[in-house]
GROMACS .gro file of C-alpha atoms in nm:
model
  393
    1UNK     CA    1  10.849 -11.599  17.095
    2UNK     CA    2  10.701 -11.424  17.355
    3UNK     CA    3  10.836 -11.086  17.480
    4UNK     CA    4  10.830 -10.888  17.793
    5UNK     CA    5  10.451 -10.745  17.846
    6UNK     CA    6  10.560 -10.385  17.945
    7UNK     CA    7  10.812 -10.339  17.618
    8UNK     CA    8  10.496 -10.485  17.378
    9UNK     CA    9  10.252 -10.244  17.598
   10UNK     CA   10  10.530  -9.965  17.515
   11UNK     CA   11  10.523 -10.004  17.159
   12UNK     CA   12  10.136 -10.040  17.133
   13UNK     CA   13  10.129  -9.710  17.293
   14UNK     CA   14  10.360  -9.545  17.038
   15UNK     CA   15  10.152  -9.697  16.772
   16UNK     CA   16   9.834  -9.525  16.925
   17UNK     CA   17   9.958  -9.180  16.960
   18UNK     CA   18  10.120  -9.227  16.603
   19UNK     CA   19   9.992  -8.974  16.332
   20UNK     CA   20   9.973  -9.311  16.124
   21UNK     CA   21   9.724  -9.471  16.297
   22UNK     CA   22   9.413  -9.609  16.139
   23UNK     CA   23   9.233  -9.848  16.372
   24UNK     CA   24   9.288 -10.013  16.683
   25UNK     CA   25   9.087 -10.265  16.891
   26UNK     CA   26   9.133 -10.374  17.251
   27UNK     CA   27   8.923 -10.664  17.436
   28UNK     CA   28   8.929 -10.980  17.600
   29UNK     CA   29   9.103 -11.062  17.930
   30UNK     CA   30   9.398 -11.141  18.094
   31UNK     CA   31   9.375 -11.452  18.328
   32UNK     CA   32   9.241 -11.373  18.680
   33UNK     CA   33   9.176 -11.008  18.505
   34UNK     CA   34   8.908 -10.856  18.442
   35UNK     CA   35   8.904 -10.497  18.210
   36UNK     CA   36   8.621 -10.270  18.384
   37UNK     CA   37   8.527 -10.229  17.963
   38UNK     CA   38   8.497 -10.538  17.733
   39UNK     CA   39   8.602 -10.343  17.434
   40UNK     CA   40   8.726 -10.050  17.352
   41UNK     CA   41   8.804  -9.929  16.968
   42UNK     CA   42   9.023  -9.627  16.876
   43UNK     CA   43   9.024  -9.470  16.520
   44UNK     CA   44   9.151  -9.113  16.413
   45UNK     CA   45   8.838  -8.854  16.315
   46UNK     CA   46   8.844  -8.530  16.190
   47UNK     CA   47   8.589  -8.255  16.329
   48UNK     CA   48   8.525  -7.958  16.318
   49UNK     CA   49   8.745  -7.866  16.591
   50UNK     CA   50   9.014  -8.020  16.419
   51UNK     CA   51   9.206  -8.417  16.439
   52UNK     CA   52   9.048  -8.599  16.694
   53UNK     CA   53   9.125  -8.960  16.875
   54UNK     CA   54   8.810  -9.119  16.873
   55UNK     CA   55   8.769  -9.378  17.167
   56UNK     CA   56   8.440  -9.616  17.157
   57UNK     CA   57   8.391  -9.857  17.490
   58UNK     CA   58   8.150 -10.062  17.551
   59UNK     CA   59   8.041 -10.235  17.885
   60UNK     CA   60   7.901 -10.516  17.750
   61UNK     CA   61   7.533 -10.339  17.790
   62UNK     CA   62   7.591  -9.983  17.638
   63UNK     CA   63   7.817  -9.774  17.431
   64UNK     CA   64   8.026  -9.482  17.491
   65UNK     CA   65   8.204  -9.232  17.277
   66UNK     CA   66   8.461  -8.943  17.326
   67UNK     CA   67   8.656  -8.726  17.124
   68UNK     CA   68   8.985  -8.638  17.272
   69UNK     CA   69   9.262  -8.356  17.121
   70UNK     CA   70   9.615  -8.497  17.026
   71UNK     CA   71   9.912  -8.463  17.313
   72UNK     CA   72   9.889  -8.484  17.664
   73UNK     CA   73   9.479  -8.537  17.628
   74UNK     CA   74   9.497  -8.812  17.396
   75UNK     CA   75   9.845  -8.985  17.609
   76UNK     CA   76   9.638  -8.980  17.893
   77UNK     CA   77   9.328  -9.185  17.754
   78UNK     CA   78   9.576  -9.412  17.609
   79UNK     CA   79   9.753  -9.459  17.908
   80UNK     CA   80   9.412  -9.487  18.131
   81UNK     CA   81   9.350  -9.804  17.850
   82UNK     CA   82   9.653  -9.973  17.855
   83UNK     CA   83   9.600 -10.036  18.210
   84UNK     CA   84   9.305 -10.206  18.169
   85UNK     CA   85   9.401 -10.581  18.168
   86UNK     CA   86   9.323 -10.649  17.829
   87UNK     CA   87   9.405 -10.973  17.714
   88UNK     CA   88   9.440 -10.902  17.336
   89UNK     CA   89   9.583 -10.540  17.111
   90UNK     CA   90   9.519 -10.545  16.748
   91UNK     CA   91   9.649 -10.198  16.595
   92UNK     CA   92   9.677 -10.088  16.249
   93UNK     CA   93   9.847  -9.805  16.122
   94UNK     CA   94   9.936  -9.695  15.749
   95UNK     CA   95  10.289  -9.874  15.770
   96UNK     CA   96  10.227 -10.196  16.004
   97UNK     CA   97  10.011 -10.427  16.177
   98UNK     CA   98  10.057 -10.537  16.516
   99UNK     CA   99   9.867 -10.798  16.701
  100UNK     CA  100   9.959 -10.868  17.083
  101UNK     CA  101   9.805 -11.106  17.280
  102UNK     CA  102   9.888 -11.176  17.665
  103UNK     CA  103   9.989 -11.557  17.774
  104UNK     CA  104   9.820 -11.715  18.037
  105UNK     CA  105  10.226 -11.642  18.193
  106UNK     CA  106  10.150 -11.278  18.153
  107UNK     CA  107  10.390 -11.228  17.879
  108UNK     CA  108  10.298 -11.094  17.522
  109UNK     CA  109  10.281 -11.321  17.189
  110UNK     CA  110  10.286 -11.036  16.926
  111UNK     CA  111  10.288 -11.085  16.527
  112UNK     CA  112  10.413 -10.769  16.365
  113UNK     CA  113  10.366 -10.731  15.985
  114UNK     CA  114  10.415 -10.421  15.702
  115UNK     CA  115  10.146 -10.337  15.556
  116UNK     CA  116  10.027 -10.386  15.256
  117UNK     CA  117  10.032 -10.128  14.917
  118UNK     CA  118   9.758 -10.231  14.678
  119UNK     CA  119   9.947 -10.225  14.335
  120UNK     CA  120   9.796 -10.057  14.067
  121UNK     CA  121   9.533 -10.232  13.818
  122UNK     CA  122   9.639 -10.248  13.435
  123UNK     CA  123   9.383 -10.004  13.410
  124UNK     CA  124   9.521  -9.743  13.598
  125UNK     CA  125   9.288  -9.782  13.908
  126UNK     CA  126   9.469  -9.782  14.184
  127UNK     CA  127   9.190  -9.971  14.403
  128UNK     CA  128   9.246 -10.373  14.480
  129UNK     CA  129   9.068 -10.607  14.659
  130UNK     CA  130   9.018 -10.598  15.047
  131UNK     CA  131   9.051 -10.879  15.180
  132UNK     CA  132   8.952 -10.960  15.506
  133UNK     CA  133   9.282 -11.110  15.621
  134UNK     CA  134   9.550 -10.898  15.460
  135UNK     CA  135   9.765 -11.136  15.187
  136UNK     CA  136  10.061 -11.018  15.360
  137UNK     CA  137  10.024 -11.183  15.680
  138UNK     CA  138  10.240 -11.405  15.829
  139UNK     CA  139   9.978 -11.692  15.865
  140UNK     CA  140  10.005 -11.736  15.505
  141UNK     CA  141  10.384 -11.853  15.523
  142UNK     CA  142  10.294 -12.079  15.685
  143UNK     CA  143   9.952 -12.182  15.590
  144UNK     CA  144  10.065 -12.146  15.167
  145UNK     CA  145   9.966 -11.764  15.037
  146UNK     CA  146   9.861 -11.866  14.646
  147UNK     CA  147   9.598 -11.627  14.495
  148UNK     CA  148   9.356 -11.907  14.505
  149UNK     CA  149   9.391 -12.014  14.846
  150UNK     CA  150   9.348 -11.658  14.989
  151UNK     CA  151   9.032 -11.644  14.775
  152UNK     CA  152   8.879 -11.913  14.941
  153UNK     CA  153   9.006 -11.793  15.285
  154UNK     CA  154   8.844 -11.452  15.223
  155UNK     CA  155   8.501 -11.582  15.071
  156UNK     CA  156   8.506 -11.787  15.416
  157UNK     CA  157   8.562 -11.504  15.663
  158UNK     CA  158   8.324 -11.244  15.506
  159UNK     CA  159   8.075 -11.550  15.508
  160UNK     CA  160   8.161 -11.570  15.876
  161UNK     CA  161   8.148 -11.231  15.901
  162UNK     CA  162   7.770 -11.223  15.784
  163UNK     CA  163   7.727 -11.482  16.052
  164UNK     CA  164   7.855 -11.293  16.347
  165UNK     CA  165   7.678 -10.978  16.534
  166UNK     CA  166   7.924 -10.681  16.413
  167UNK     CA  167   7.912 -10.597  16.814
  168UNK     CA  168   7.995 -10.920  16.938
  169UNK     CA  169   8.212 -10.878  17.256
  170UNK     CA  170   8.316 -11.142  17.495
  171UNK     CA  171   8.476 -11.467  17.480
  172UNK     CA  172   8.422 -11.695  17.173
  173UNK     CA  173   8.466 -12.099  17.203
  174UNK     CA  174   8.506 -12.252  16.800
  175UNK     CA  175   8.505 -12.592  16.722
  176UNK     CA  176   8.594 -12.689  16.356
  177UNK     CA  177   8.476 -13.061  16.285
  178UNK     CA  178   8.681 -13.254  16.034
  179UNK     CA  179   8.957 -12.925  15.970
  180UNK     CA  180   9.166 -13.156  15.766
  181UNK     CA  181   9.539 -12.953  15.686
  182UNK     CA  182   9.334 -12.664  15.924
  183UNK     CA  183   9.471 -12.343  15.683
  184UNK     CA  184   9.075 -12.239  15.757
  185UNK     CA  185   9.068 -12.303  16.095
  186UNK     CA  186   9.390 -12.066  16.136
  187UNK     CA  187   9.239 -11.786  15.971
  188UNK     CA  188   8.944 -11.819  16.148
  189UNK     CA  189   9.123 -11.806  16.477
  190UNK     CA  190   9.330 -11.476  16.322
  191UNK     CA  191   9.089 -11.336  16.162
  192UNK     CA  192   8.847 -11.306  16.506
  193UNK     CA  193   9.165 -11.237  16.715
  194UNK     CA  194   9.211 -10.938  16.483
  195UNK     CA  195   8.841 -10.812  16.609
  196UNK     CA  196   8.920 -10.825  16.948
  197UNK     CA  197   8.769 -11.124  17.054
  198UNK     CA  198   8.882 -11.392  17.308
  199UNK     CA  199   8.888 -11.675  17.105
  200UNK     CA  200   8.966 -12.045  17.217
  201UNK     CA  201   8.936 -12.293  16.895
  202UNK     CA  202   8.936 -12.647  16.904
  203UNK     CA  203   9.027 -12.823  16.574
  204UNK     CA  204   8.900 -13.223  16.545
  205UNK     CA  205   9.013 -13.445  16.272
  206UNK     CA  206   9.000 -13.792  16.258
  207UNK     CA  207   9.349 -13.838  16.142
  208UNK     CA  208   9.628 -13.831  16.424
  209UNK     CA  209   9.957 -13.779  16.147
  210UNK     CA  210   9.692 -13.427  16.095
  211UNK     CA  211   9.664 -13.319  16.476
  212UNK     CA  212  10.034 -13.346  16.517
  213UNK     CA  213  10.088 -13.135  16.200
  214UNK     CA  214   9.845 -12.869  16.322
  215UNK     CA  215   9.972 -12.855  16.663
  216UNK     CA  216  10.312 -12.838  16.556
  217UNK     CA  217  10.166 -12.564  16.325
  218UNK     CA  218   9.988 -12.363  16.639
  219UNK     CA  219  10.318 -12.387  16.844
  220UNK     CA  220  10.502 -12.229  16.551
  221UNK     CA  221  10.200 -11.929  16.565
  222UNK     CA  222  10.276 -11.865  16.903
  223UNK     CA  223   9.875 -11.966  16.947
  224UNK     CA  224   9.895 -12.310  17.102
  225UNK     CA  225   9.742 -12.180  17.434
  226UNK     CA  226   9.438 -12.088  17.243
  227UNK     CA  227   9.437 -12.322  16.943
  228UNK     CA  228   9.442 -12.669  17.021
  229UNK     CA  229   9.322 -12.996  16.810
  230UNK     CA  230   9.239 -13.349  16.917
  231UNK     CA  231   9.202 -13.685  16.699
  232UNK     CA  232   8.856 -13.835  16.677
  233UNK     CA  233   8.603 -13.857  16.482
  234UNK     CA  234   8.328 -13.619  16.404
  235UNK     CA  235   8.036 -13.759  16.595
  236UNK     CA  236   8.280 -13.893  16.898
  237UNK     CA  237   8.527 -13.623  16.930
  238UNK     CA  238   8.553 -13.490  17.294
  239UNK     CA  239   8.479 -13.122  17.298
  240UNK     CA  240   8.434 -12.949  17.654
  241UNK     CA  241   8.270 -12.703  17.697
  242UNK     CA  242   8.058 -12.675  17.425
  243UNK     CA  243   8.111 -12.459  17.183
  244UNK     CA  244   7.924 -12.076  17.083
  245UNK     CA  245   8.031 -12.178  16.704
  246UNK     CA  246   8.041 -12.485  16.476
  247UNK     CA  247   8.236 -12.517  16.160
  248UNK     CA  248   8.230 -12.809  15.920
  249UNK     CA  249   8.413 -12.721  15.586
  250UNK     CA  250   8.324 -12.979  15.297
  251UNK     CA  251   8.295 -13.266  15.532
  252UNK     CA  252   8.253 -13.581  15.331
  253UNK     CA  253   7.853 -13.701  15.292
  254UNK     CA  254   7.724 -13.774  15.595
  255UNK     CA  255   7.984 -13.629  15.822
  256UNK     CA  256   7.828 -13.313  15.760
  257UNK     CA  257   7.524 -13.418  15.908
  258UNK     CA  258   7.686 -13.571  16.194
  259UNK     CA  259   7.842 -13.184  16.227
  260UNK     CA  260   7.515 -13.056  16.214
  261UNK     CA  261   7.379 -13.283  16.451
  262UNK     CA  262   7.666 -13.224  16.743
  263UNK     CA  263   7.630 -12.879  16.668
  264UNK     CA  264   7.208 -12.866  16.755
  265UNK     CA  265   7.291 -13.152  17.033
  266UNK     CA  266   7.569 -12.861  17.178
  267UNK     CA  267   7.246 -12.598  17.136
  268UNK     CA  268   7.575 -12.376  16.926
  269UNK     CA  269   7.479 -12.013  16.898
  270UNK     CA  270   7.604 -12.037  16.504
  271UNK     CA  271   7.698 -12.279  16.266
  272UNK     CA  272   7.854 -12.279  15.928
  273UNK     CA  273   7.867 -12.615  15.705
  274UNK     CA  274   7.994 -12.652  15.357
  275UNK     CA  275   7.849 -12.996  15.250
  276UNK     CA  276   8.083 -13.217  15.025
  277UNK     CA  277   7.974 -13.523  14.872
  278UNK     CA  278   7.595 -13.589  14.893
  279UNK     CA  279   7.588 -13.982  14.827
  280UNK     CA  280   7.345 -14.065  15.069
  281UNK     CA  281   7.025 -13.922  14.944
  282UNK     CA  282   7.142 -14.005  14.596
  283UNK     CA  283   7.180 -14.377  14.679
  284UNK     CA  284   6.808 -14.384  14.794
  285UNK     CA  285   6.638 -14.225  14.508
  286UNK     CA  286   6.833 -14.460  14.255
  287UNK     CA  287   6.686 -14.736  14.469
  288UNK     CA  288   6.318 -14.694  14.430
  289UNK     CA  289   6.069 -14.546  14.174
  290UNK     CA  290   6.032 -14.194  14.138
  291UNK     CA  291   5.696 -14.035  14.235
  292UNK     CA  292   5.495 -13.884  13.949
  293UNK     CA  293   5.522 -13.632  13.815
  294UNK     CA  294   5.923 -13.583  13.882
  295UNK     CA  295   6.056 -13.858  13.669
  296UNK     CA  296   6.258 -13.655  13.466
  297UNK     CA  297   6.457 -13.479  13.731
  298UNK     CA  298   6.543 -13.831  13.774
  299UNK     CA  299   6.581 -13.994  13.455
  300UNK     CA  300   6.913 -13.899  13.365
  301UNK     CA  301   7.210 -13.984  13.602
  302UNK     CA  302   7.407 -13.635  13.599
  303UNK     CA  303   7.004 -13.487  13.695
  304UNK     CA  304   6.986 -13.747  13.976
  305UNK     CA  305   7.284 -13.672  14.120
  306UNK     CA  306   7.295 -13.285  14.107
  307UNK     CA  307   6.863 -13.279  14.233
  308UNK     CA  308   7.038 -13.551  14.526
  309UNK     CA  309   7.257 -13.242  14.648
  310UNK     CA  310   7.006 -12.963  14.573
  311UNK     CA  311   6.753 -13.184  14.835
  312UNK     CA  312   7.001 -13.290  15.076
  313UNK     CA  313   7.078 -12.939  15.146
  314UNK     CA  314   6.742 -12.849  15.117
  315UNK     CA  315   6.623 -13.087  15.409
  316UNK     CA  316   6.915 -13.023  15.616
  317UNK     CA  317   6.810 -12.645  15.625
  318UNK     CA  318   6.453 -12.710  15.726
  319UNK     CA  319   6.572 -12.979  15.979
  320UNK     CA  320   6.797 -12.634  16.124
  321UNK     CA  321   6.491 -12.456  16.140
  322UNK     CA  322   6.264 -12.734  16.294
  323UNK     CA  323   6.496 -12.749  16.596
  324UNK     CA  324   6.542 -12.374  16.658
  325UNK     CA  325   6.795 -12.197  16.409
  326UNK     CA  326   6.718 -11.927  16.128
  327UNK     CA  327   6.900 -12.105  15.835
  328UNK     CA  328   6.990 -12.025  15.455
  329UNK     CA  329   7.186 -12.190  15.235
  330UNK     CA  330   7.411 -11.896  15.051
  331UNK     CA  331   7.697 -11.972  14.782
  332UNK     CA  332   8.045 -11.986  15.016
  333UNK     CA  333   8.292 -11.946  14.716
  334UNK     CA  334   8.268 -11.858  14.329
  335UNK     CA  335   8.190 -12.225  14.126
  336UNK     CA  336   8.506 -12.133  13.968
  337UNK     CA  337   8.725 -12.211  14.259
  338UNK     CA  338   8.556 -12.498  14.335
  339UNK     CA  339   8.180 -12.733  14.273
  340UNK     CA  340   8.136 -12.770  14.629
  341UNK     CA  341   8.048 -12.380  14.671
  342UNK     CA  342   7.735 -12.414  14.881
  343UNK     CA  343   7.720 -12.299  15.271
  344UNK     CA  344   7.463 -12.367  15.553
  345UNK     CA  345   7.462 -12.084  15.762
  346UNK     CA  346   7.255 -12.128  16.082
  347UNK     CA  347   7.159 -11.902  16.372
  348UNK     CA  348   6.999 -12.024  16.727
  349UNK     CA  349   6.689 -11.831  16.749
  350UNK     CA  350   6.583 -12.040  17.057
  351UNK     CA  351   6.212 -12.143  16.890
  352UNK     CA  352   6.100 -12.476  16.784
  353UNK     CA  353   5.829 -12.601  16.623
  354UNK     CA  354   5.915 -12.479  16.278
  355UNK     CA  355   5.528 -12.335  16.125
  356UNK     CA  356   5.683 -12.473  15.782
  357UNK     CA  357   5.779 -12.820  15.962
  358UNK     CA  358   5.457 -13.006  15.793
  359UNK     CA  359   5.647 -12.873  15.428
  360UNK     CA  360   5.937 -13.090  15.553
  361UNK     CA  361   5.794 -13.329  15.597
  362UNK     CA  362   5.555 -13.349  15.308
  363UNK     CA  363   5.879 -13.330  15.121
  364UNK     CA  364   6.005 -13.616  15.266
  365UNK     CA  365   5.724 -13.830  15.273
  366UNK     CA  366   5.673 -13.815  14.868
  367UNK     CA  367   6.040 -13.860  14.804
  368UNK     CA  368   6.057 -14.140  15.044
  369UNK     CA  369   6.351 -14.071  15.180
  370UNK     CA  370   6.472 -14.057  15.528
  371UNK     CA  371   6.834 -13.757  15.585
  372UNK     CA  372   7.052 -13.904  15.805
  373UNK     CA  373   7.038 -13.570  15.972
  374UNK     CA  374   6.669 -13.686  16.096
  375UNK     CA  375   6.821 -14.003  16.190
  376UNK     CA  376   7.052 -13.897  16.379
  377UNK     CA  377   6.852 -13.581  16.568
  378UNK     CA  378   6.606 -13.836  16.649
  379UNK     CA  379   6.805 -14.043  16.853
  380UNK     CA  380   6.833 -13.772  17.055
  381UNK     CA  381   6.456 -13.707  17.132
  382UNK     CA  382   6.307 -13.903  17.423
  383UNK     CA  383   6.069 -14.200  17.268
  384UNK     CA  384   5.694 -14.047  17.262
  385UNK     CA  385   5.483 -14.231  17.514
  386UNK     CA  386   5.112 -14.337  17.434
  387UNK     CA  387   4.770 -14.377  17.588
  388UNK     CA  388   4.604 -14.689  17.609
  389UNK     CA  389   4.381 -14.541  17.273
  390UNK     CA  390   4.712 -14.485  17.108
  391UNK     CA  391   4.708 -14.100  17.099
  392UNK     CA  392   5.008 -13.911  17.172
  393UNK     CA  393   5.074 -13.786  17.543
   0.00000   0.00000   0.00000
């Protein structure tokens, strides 16, 4: 529910002066705001002058670091902060967690939580896991907390993670073609919330009985202003603006390269894709001979089928890089969570005209195949226009 902004503002400020505290993170913007910093981190130091608050901003262009002394020197740099209109506090402490976020009614929504003692391993080591999204947040109430399930959510976020510049600042528009039940798209929304960022995510699924469950689901989260999901399907879906980020998490066969195509058509900054299903290449290769000398990677069905992923992936990678990303194909979760552990990880770089384009299409050409990635991308590109000697203008 949300709460009066001064009273939230009041306890955030105990929280910063408190002995306790650990980390702290302030960015984003209020509505008709603007902070004259677009982050600012705080984090307890010890020099050689003693306990120091340590206060990192950033303008968006540079850096800037001070040191200040606990008491009145420390209250008033947290003061001087809180006044900035930032639109989003995420503090930590060794007891709690608080996350407070201002409404575009310039009230707070804040999610308080304990935090978390790692228990002790049977062999006395008293080091756990650290997860990326502590196991003892509220999201997983609602989103289900098992042991596997937060697995999966943390191999996703430090994949995401990997993706993202550690100093990314500013606002952050997500789309997440084909969410399904959405407990992904949730973390990723709390999980970049925690680091400051402004984050507006869109969630499309093609099932209506789904985007009423996940709205209900964001209203309960006190995030519906900034989590939102429309019915549609993956390659119609109405998404404005575009977004900086693309997610598409074990979309069926094609719809993965329908993702991937929206997200190059949107020109996305990143994209993430965790293909599921890879029928489509498979059903071409069982449909005509294989070219010499491969036929045994062929031969035998369970081969076809697993060199049918291993090449779909492979192609949609180098279509990435044809049409200006940096892309890799990295393993999202251990196999022993689930089969479909593989994730395309893409960065715009800006630069066509791939040098290792001719290798894609080599690779094509033998296997005669056609992705429907290709297909699709190419019904994008304006139809080449010849001379009257047939060359290419």
């Amino acid at each position: 529910m949300p709460e009066p902004l001064d009273a939230a503002l009041t306890e955030v400020r105990a929280l910063l002066l408190d002995p306790a505290l650990t980390r702290a993170v302030a960015a984003g913007r209020r509505r008709g705001h603007r902070p004259t910093v677009v982050r600012a981190e705080l984090r307890p130091v010890t020099l050689k002058a003693g306990p120091r608050l340590q206060i990192a901003t950033s303008d968006g262009a540079r850096p800037h670091t001070r040191n200040v002394a606990p008491g009145p020197e420390a209250a008033v740099a947290v003061d001087e902060l809180l006044a900035e209109p930032f639109g989003n506090w995420h503090v930590e402490t060794a007891d709690a967690t608080l996350q407070l976020r201002v409404t575009k009614s310039g009230e707070a929504q804040v999610h308080r939580a304990a935090a978390t003692r790692p228990a002790a391993t049977p062999s006395g080591n008293d080091r756990t896991k650290e997860y990326l999204l502590d196991p003892g947040d509220p999201i997983f109430a609602e989103i289900g907390g098992s042991a596997a399930k937060r697995r999966q959510v943390d191999a996703f976020l430090r994949a995401l993670a990997a993706t993202l510049p550690a100093d990314l600042t500013g606002p952050l528009r997500v789309v997440d073609l084909g969410c399904g039940n959405a407990y992904l798209t949730f973390a990723a929304y709390r999980y970049l919330a925690t680091r400051g960022l402004d984050v507006e995510l869109i969630g499309v699924d093609v099932r209506e009985d789904q985007r009423r469950r996940n709205t209900e689901l964001a209203q309960r989260l006190g995030w519906a202003d900034r989590v939102s999901f429309v019915a549609g399907t993956i390659a119609e879906a109405v998404v404005d603006p575009a977004p900086d980020l693309v997610l598409a998490l074990h979309a069926c066969d094609t719809a993965t390269d329908e993702a991937l195509a929206r997200a190059v058509r949107w020109e996305a900054r990143w994209v993430l894709a965790a293909p599921c299903c890879h029928h489509d290449l498979a059903r071409q290769l069982r449909a005509q001979p294989t070219p010499a000398p491969y036929e045994l990677l062929t031969r035998q069905g369970i081969l076809r089928e697993r060199f049918a992923d291993v090449l779909t992936d492979a192609l949609r990678a180098g279509l990435l890089r044809v049409h200006g990303y940096r892309a890799e194909v990295v393993e999202f979760v251990d196999s022993q969570h689930t089969p479909r552990n593989l994730l395309i990880r893409a960065r715009r770089s800006g630069s066509t005209g791939d040098p290792r384009a001719a290798e894609y299409r080599e690779l094509v050409d033998q296997w005669r195949v056609t992705p429907r990635l290709e297909t699709l991308l190419a019904a994008d590109e304006p139809p080449a226009v010849y001379d009257l000697g047939g060359n290419t203008l």
